Coordinates of C-alpha atoms and ligand atoms in Angstrom, one line a residue:
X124 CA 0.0 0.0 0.0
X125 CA 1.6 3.5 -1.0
X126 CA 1.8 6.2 1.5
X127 CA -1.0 8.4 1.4
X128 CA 0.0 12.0 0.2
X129 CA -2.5 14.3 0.7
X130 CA -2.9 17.6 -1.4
X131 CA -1.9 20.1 1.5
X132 CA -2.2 20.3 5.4
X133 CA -0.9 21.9 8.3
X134 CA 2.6 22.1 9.8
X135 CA 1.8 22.1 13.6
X136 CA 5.1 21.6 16.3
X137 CA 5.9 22.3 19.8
X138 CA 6.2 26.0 19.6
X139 CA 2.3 26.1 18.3
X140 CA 1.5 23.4 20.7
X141 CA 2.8 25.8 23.7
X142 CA 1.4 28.8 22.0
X143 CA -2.0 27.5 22.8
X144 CA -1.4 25.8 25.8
X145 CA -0.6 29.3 27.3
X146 CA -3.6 30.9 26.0
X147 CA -6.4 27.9 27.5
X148 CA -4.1 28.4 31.0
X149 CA -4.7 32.6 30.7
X150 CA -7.8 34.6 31.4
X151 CA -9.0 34.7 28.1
X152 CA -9.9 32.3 25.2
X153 CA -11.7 34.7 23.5
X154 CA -11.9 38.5 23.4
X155 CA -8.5 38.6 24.6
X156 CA -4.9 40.2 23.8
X157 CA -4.0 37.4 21.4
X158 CA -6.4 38.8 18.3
X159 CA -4.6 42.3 19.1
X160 CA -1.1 40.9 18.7
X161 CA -1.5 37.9 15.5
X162 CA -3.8 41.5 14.0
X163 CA -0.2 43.7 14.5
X164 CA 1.6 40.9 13.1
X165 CA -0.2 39.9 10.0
X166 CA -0.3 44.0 8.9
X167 CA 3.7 43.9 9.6
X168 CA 4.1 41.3 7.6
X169 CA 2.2 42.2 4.3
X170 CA 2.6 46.3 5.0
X171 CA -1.5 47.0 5.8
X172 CA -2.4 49.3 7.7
X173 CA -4.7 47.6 9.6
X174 CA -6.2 44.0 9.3
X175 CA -9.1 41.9 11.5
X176 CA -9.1 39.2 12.0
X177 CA -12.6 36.3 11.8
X178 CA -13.6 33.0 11.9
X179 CA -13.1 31.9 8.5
X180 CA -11.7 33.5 4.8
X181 CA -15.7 33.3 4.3
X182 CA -16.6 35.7 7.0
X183 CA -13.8 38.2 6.4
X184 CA -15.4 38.2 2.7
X185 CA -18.7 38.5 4.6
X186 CA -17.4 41.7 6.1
X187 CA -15.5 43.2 3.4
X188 CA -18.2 43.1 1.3
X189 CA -20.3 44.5 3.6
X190 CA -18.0 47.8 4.7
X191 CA -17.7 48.7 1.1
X192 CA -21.2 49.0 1.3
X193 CA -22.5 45.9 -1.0
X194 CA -26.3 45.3 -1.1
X195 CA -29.3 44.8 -3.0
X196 CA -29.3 44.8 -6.9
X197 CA -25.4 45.5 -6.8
X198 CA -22.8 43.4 -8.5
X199 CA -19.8 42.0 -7.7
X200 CA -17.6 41.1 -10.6
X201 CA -14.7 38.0 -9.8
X202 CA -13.7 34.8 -11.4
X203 CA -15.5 31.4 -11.3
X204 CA -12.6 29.6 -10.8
X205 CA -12.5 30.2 -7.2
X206 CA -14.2 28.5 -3.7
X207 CA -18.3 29.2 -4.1
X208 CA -17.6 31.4 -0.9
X209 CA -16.0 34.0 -3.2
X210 CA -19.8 34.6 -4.6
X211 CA -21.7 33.3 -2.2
X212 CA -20.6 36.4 0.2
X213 CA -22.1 38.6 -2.2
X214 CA -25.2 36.8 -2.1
X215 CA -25.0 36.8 1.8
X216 CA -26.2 40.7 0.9
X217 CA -28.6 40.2 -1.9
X218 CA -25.7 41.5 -4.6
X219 CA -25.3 39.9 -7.7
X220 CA -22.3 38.1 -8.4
X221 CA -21.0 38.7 -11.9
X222 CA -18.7 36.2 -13.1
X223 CA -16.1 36.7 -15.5
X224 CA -14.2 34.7 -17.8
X225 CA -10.0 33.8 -17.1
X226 CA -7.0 33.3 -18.4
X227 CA -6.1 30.0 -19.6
X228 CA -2.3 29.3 -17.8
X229 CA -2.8 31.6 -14.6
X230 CA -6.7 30.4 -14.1
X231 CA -7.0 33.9 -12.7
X232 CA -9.1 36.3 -13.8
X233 CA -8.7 37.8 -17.2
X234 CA -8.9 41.4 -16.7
X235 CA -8.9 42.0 -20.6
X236 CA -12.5 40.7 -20.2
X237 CA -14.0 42.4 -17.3
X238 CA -15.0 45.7 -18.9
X239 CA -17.2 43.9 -20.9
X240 CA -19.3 43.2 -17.5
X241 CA -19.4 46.1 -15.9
X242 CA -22.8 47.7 -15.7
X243 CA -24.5 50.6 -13.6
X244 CA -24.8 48.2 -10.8
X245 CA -21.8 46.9 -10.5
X246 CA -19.9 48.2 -7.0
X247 CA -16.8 45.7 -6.8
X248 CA -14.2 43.9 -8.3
X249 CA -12.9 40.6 -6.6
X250 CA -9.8 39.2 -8.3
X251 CA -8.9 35.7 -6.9
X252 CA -5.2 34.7 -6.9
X253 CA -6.0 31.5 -7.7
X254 CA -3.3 28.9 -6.1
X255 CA -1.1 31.5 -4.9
X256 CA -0.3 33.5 -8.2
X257 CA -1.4 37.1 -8.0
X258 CA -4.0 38.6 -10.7
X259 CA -2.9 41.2 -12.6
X260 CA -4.3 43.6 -9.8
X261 CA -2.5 46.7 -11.4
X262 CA -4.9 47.2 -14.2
X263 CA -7.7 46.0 -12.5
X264 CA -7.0 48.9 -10.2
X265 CA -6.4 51.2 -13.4
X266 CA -10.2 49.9 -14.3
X267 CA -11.6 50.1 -11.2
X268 CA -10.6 54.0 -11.1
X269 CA -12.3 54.2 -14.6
X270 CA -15.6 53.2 -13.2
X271 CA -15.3 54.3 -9.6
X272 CA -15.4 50.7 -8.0
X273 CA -13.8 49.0 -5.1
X274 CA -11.1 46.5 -5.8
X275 CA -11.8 43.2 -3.1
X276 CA -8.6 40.7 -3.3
X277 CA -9.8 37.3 -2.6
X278 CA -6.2 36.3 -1.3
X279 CA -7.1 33.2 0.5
X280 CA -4.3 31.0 -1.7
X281 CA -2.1 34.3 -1.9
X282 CA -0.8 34.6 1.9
X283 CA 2.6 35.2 1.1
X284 CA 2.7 35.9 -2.8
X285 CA 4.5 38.9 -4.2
X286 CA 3.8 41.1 -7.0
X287 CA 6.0 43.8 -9.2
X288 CA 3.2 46.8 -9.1
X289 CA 5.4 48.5 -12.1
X290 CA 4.9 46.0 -14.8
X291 CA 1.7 45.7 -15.9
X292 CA 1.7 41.7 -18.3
X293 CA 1.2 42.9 -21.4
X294 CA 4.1 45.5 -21.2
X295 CA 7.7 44.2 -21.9
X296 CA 9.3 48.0 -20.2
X297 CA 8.3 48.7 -17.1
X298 CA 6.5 52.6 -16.8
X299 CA 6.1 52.4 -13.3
X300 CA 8.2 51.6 -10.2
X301 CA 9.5 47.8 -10.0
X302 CA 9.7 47.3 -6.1
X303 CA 8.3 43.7 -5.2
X304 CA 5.0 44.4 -3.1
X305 CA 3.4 41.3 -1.0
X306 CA -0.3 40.5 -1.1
X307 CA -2.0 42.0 1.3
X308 CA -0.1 45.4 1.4
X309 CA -3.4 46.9 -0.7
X310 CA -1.0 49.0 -2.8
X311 CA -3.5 48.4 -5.2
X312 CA -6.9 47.7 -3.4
X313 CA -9.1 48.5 -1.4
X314 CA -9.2 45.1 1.4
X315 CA -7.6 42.0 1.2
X316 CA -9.0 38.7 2.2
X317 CA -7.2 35.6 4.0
X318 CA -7.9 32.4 5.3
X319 CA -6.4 30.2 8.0
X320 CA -8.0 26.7 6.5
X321 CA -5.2 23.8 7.8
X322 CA -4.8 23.5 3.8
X323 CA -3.4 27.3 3.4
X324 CA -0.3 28.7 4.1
X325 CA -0.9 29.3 8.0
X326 CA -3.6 27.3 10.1
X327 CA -5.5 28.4 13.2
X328 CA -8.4 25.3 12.2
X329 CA -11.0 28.1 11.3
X330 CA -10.0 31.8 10.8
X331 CA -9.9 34.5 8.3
X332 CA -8.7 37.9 8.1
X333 CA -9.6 41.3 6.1
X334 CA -6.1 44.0 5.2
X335 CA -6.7 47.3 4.6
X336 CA -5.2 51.1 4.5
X337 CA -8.9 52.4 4.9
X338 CA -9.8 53.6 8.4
X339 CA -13.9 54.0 7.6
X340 CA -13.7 50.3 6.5
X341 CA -11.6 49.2 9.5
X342 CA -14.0 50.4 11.7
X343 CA -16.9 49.1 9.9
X344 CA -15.4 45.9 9.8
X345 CA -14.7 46.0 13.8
X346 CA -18.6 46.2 14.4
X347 CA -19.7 43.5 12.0
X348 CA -17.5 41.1 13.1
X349 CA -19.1 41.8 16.9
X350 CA -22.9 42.0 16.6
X351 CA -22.5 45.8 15.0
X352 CA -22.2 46.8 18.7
X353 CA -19.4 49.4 19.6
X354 CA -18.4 50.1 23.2
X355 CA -16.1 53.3 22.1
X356 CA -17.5 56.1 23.9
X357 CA -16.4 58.9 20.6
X358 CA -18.7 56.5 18.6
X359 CA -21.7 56.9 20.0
X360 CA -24.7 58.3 17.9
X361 CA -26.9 60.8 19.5
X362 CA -29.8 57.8 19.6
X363 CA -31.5 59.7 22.8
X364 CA -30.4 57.1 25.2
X365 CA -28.0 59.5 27.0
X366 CA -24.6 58.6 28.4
X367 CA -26.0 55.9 30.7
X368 CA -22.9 54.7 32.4
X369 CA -19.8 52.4 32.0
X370 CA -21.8 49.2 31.0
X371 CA -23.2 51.6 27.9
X372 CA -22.5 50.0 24.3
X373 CA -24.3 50.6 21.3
X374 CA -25.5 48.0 18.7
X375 CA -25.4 50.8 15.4
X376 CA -25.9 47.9 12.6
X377 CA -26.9 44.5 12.0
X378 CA -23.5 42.4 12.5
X379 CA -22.6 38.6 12.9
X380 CA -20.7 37.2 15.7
X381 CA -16.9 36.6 13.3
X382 CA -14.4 36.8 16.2
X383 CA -11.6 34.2 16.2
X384 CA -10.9 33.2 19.5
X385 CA -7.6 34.0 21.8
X386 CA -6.9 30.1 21.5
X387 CA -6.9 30.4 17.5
X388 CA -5.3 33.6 17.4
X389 CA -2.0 32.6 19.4
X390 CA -2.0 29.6 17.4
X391 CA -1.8 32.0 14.0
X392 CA 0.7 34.4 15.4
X393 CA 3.2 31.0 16.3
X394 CA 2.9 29.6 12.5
X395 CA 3.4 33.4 11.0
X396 CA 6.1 33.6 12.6
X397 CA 7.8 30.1 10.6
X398 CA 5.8 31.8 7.3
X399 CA 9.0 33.0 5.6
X400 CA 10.1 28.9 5.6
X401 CA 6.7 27.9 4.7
X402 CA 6.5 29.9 2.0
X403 CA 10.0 28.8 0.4
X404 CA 9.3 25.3 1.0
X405 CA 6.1 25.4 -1.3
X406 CA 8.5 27.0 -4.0
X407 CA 11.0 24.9 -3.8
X408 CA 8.3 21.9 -4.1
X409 CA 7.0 23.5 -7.2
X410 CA 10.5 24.6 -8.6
X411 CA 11.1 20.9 -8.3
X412 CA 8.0 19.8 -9.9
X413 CA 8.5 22.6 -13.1
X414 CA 11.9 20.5 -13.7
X415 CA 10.6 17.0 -13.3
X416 CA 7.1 17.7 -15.5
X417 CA 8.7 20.3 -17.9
X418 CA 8.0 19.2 -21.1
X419 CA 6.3 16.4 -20.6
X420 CA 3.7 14.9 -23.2
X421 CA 0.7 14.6 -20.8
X422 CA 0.1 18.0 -19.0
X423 CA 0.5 21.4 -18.8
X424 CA 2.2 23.0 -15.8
X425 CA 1.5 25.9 -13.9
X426 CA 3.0 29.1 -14.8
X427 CA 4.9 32.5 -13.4
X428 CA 4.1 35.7 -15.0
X429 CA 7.8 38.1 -14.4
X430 CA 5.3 40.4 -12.4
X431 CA 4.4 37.4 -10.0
X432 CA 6.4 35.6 -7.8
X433 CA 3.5 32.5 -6.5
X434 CA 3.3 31.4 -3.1
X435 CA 2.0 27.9 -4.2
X436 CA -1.2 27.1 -2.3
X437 CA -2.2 25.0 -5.3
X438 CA 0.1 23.2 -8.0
X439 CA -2.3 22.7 -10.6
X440 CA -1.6 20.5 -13.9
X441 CA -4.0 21.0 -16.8
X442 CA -4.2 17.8 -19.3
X443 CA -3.4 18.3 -22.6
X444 CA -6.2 18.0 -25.0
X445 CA -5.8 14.3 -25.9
X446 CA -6.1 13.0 -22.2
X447 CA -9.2 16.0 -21.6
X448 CA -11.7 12.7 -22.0
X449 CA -9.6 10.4 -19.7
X450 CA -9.7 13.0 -16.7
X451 CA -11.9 11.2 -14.4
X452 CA -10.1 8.1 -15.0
X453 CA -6.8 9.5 -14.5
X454 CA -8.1 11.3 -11.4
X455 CA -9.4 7.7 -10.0
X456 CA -6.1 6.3 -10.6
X457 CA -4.4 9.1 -8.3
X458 CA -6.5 8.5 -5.6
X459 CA -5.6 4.8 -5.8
X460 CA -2.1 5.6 -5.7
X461 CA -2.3 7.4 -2.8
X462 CA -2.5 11.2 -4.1
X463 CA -5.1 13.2 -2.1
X464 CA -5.4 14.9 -5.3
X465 CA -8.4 17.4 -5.9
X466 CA -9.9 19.0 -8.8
X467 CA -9.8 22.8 -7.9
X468 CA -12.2 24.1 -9.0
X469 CA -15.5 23.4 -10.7
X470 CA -16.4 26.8 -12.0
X471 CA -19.1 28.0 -9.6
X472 CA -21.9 29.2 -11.8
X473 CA -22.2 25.1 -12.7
X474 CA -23.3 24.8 -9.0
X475 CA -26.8 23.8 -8.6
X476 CA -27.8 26.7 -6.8
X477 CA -26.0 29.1 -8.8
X478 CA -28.1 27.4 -12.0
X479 CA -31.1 27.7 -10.0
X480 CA -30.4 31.5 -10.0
X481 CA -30.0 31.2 -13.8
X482 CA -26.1 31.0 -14.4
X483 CA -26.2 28.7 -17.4
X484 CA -23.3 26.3 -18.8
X485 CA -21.2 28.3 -21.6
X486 CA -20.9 31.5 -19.5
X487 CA -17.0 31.4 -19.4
X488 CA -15.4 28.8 -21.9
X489 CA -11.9 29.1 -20.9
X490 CA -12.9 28.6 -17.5
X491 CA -15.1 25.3 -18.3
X492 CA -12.4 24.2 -20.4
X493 CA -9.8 24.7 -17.6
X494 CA -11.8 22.9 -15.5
X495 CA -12.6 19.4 -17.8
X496 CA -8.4 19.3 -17.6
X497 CA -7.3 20.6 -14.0
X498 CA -6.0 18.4 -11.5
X499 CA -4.2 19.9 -8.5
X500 CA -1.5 17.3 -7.3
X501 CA 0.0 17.8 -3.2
X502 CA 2.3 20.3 -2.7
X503 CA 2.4 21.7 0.8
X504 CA 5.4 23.3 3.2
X505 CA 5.7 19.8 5.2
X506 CA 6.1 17.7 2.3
X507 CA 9.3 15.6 2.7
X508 CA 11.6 14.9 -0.7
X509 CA 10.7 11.4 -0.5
X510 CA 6.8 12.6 -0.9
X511 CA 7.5 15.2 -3.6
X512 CA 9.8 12.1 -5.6
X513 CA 6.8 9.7 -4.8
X514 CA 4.4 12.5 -6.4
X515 CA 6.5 13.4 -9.5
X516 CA 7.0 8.8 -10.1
X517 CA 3.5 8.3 -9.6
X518 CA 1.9 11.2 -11.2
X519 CA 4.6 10.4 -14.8
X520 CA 3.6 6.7 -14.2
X521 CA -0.5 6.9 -14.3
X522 CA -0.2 9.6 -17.5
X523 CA 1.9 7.3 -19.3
X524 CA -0.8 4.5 -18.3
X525 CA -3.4 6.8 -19.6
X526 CA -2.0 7.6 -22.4
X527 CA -1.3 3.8 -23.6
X528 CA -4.8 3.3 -22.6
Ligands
LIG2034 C1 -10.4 31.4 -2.9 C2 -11.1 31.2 -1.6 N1 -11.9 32.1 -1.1 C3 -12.5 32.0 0.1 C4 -12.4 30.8 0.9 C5 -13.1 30.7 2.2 O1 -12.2 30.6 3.2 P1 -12.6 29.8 4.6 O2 -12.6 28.3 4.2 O3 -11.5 30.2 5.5 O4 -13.9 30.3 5.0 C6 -11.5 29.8 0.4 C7 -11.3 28.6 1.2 O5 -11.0 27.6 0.7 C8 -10.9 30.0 -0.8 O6 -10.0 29.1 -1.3

């Protein structure tokens, strides 16, 4: 029986162990100084401002979407290739999402394509760095300030990821400076969104957070993530009630309960603190995989734009067109060999809710055919060189099987 490799999972050790040992022996598992501190950490490390933390990548959408102001009859434009929590925030709020098609190596969105989908109703635009390579966020901000819309990364694979904001992918010369900014800094947005899933780059078992440089959506986010209740004395409205005493806080909009607890929160702040060796051990893993697959006859591998550098939260092969058909079979034969591999992702609008809406099949054709060939193989920071050798030998072995076939 081959060892089972799965497609990603958390790198937990002593240090993260103790982390939250200290916080279930302190006052507080929730509500506590640990949000405060893993908050200051994550804006040090990706050069926000200010970032919140939540309970999940889905609530910190939740939020973000909610403090730019999203509601009913407005759209959000993103990619279908992307978790249905991308869209389904929207939703959340009675928006419309708007989906748009991608580009066929990156499997990000194509931003070539989004003008087309922009209407009077549309209010944001959610790029997805999909697997860990950044969009080309520096003309979706150019086209956002066309239209006067908010710019939403969804950087759940992206912790981590850096992008040139000087050189623009169709340009050859940069016009613009060339520094190396990380996801997350919002140099060219308006909130960023993370999540702590065990499969990402840092676990905390649930958790999420929202960047940005924006104090007005800081704060709203602060009150949705607590009930929309505020206990700051300078932000109270003049409801009436009167200063009533200390105990006094104000509920000002309708908000969720989204807090991470203390316990996750010290458990975040003890795996950012390894990131910088999680992150090179992904692109090392994939660096290794690009010279072991390169040129094979089966499958396309992922690529890196020069404006990108990838922090590899998905390695993602795409079949070549004459083993498109034999994907399921192929994908069955992983699995058999031990590869937790996944298929990542089925492009949402297909969803049976989503049709129910009235998304129909054809919508984005570079995204359907992206998905008939996509198979995301295991690549994550704990992987040992004998599981990244037993990936590359069974992965070659099961093509050429196919391909006999
Ligand atoms: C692109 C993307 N967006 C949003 C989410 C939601 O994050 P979470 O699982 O933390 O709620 C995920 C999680 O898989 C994701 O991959």
């Amino acid at each position: 029986m081959n060892k089972i490799i799965p497609y990603s999972r958390q790198s937990i050790d002593q240090d993260d162990i103790a982390a939250v040992v200290s916080v279930l022996e302190s006052d507080y598992l929730t509500q506590g100084p640990a949000i405060a501190k893993f908050e200051s950490a994550i804006a040090e490390y990706t050069g926000a401002k200010y970032c919140v933390v939540f309970s999940s990548g889905t609530a910190a959408l939740h939020a973000a979407y909610f403090a730019s102001g999203l509601g009913e009859g407005d759209e959000i434009i993103t990619s279908p290739i992307t978790f249905v929590a991308t869209s389904n925030a929207a939703l959340y709020l009675r928006a419309k999402p708007v989906f748009s098609d991608i580009e066929p190596d990156t499997a990000n969105i194509d931003e070539g394509k989004i003008e087309e989908k922009i209407t009077e109703s549309t209010k944001i635009l959610v790029p997805v760095h999909y697997a860990g390579h950044p969009a080309d966020i520096v003309n979706i901000r150019a086209l956002a300030d066309k239209y006067g819309l908010t710019v939403i990364e969804d950087a759940c694979h992206a912790l981590g990821a850096k992008y040139k904001s000087g050189q623009p992918k169709n340009q050859t010369v940069d016009t613009r400076n060339n520094e190396w900014n990380r996801i997350g800094s919002c140099s060219h947005s308006d909130m960023t969104i993370l999540s702590f899933h065990p499969v990402k780059h840092i676990a905390t078992g649930e958790g999420g957070a929202v960047l940005t440089q924006n104090k007005h959506f800081y704060d709203r986010l602060l009150m949705f993530r607590s009930h929309g209740i505020t206990k700051n004395r300078l932000d109270f409205i003049d409801s009436g009630n009167g200063d009533q005493g200390e105990w006094y806080y104000e509920m000002q909009l309708l908000g969720y309960n989204y807090r991470m607890t203390d316990i996750q929160a010290a458990l975040g702040y003890s795996q950012l603190t390894k990131i910088k060796r999680f992150i090179e051990a992904r692109r090392v893993i994939a660096a290794y995989y690009n010279n072991a697959f390169q040129d094979n006859p089966y499958f396309d591998i992922p690529i890196e734009r020069d404006y990108g550098k990838s922090s590899y939260h998905l390695y993602t092969i795409q079949l070549k067109e004459h083993l498109a058909g034999k994907r399921a079979s192929v994908f069955a034969r992983l699995r058999e060999e031990g590869l937790g591999v996944q298929v990542l992702y089925i492009p949402v609008y297909l969803q049976p809710y989503y049709q129910k809406l009235g998304y129909k099949a054809g919508l984005c054709p570079v995204a359907e055919g992206f998905y008939s060939r996509a198979i995301s193989v295991p690549i994550y920071h704990g992987m040992t060189h004998g599981d990244r050798d037993e990936v590359v030998k069974r992965v070659l072995r099961v093509l050429e099987e196919a391909d006999k076939s």
